[in-house]
CSV table of C-alpha atoms in Angstrom, one decimal:
chain,number,residue,atom,x,y,z
A,23,MET,CA,-33.8,19.5,-60.2
A,24,PRO,CA,-35.4,17.2,-57.7
A,25,GLU,CA,-34.4,17.5,-54.1
A,26,PRO,CA,-32.1,14.7,-52.8
A,27,LYS,CA,-33.6,12.3,-50.5
A,28,PRO,CA,-32.2,12.4,-46.9
A,29,ARG,CA,-29.7,9.6,-46.3
A,30,ARG,CA,-30.6,7.0,-43.8
A,31,SER,CA,-28.1,6.1,-41.2
A,32,ILE,CA,-27.5,2.4,-40.9
A,33,GLY,CA,-25.1,2.7,-37.9
A,34,VAL,CA,-26.0,3.3,-34.2
A,35,PRO,CA,-29.3,5.2,-33.6
A,36,GLN,CA,-28.9,8.8,-32.5
A,37,GLY,CA,-30.1,8.3,-28.9
A,38,VAL,CA,-27.8,5.3,-28.3
A,39,GLY,CA,-24.8,7.3,-29.6
A,40,ARG,CA,-25.5,10.0,-27.0
A,41,ILE,CA,-25.8,7.4,-24.2
A,42,LEU,CA,-22.5,5.8,-25.2
A,43,LYS,CA,-20.8,9.1,-25.2
A,44,ARG,CA,-22.1,9.9,-21.8
A,45,ALA,CA,-21.0,6.5,-20.5
A,46,GLY,CA,-17.5,7.1,-21.9
A,47,VAL,CA,-17.2,10.4,-20.1
A,48,LEU,CA,-18.5,8.9,-16.9
A,49,ALA,CA,-16.0,6.0,-17.2
A,50,VAL,CA,-13.1,8.4,-17.7
A,51,ALA,CA,-14.3,10.5,-14.7
A,52,LEU,CA,-14.6,7.4,-12.5
A,53,LEU,CA,-11.1,6.3,-13.4
A,54,ALA,CA,-9.7,9.7,-12.7
A,55,LEU,CA,-11.4,9.7,-9.3
A,56,LEU,CA,-10.0,6.3,-8.5
A,57,ALA,CA,-6.5,7.4,-9.5
A,58,VAL,CA,-6.8,10.5,-7.3
A,59,GLY,CA,-8.0,8.4,-4.4
A,60,TRP,CA,-5.1,5.9,-4.8
A,61,VAL,CA,-2.5,8.7,-4.9
A,62,SER,CA,-4.1,10.4,-1.9
A,63,TYR,CA,-4.1,7.2,0.1
A,64,SER,CA,-0.5,6.6,-0.7
A,65,ARG,CA,0.4,10.1,0.5
A,66,ALA,CA,-1.6,9.8,3.7
A,67,ALA,CA,-0.5,6.2,4.6
A,68,PHE,CA,3.0,6.0,3.3
A,69,GLY,CA,4.2,9.6,2.9
A,70,SER,CA,4.7,9.4,-0.9
A,71,TRP,CA,2.6,10.9,-3.7
A,72,ASN,CA,3.8,8.1,-6.0
A,73,PRO,CA,1.9,4.9,-5.0
A,74,MET,CA,4.4,2.7,-7.0
A,75,ALA,CA,7.5,4.2,-5.2
A,76,GLN,CA,9.2,2.8,-2.1
A,77,PRO,CA,7.3,4.3,0.9
A,78,ASN,CA,8.9,7.1,2.9
A,79,ARG,CA,7.4,5.5,6.1
A,80,ILE,CA,5.3,2.6,7.2
A,81,ASP,CA,2.7,2.8,10.0
A,82,TYR,CA,2.1,-0.6,11.7
A,83,CYS,CA,0.6,-1.4,15.1
A,84,ASP,CA,0.2,2.3,16.1
A,85,ARG,CA,3.9,3.0,15.5
A,86,ARG,CA,5.8,4.7,12.6
A,87,TYR,CA,8.8,3.1,10.9
A,88,TYR,CA,11.3,4.8,8.6
A,89,PRO,CA,13.5,3.1,5.9
A,90,GLY,CA,17.1,1.9,6.5
A,91,TRP,CA,19.4,-0.8,5.3
A,92,HIS,CA,18.8,-3.8,2.9
A,93,PHE,CA,18.8,-7.3,4.4
A,94,THR,CA,18.5,-10.9,3.1
A,95,ARG,CA,16.0,-13.3,4.6
A,96,THR,CA,18.9,-15.3,6.2
A,97,GLN,CA,20.1,-12.1,8.0
A,98,ILE,CA,16.6,-11.4,9.2
A,99,ASP,CA,16.0,-14.9,10.4
A,100,ALA,CA,19.3,-14.9,12.4
A,101,SER,CA,18.4,-11.7,14.3
A,102,GLY,CA,16.3,-11.7,17.5
A,103,ASN,CA,16.1,-9.5,20.5
A,104,GLY,CA,16.4,-9.9,24.3
A,105,LEU,CA,12.9,-11.4,24.5
A,106,GLY,CA,13.5,-14.1,22.0
A,107,VAL,CA,13.2,-15.0,18.3
A,108,PHE,CA,9.8,-14.7,16.8
A,109,SER,CA,8.2,-15.9,13.6
A,110,PHE,CA,8.6,-13.9,10.4
A,111,ARG,CA,5.2,-13.2,8.9
A,112,GLN,CA,3.5,-10.7,6.6
A,113,VAL,CA,1.7,-8.0,8.5
A,114,ALA,CA,0.8,-5.4,5.9
A,115,MET,CA,0.9,-4.4,2.2
A,116,THR,CA,1.9,-1.1,0.6
A,117,SER,CA,-0.3,0.8,-1.8
A,118,SER,CA,1.6,-0.8,-4.7
A,119,GLY,CA,1.1,-4.3,-3.3
A,120,ALA,CA,4.6,-4.9,-1.9
A,121,PRO,CA,4.4,-7.1,1.2
A,122,VAL,CA,5.5,-5.9,4.5
A,123,PHE,CA,6.9,-8.4,7.1
A,124,ALA,CA,7.7,-8.3,10.8
A,125,LYS,CA,8.7,-10.6,13.7
A,126,PRO,CA,5.9,-9.3,16.0
A,127,LEU,CA,5.8,-10.0,19.8
A,128,PRO,CA,2.9,-12.2,20.9
A,129,ASP,CA,0.1,-10.1,22.6
A,130,SER,CA,0.8,-11.9,25.9
A,131,MET,CA,4.3,-10.4,25.9
A,132,ARG,CA,3.2,-7.0,24.6
A,133,HIS,CA,0.8,-6.5,27.5
A,134,ALA,CA,2.8,-8.2,30.2
A,135,THR,CA,3.6,-4.9,32.1
A,136,PRO,CA,0.5,-3.6,34.0
A,137,TYR,CA,2.0,-0.2,34.8
A,138,SER,CA,3.0,1.0,31.3
A,139,GLY,CA,1.6,0.9,27.8
A,140,PRO,CA,2.0,-2.1,25.6
A,141,LEU,CA,5.4,-2.8,24.1
A,142,PRO,CA,5.8,-2.2,20.3
A,143,CYS,CA,4.7,-5.1,18.1
A,144,ALA,CA,8.1,-5.1,16.4
A,145,MET,CA,11.1,-2.9,16.4
A,146,THR,CA,11.6,-3.4,12.7
A,147,VAL,CA,9.4,-4.1,9.7
A,148,TYR,CA,10.7,-5.3,6.4
A,149,MET,CA,9.4,-4.5,2.9
A,150,LYS,CA,10.2,-7.0,0.2
A,151,VAL,CA,11.8,-5.3,-2.8
A,152,GLY,CA,13.4,-8.4,-4.5
A,153,PRO,CA,13.5,-12.2,-4.4
A,154,ASP,CA,15.8,-12.1,-1.4
A,155,ASP,CA,16.0,-8.4,-0.7
A,156,TYR,CA,14.2,-6.6,2.1
A,157,VAL,CA,14.4,-3.0,3.2
A,158,ALA,CA,14.3,-2.7,7.0
A,159,TYR,CA,12.2,0.1,8.4
A,160,GLY,CA,13.2,0.9,12.0
A,161,ILE,CA,10.8,2.2,14.6
A,162,SER,CA,10.7,5.9,15.3
A,163,GLY,CA,10.2,7.5,18.7
A,164,GLY,CA,9.0,6.0,22.0
A,165,PRO,CA,5.7,4.9,23.4
């Protein structure tokens, strides 16, 4: 009985298959590394291991803010402080991409007192969680 002829592969050459397999393993490892970095950043910056969750805290302008009540934009615009009413603008973004807003003091007012440190940028920051729903984060501690 004659010996069968070896079959020829018509698909991907052997060397290319090995390269594709290595590239796939490398891509998975890179994605895992990016995910670990994103989760670690979320924990360090916002106090939450889940980057998609509402942050446990927000650090802004060298101060730390903790979550409180929900407000509408109308309620936020109506509030001011003893120094005046300032413009409402986006000042940061969470790891999930949610915008963070504040009504910061101008630098000229923050640094007006020569004998003490600068005033906080804002007493409250607001994270947008819905079309007209903001969670207020109040400042923690003193200067």
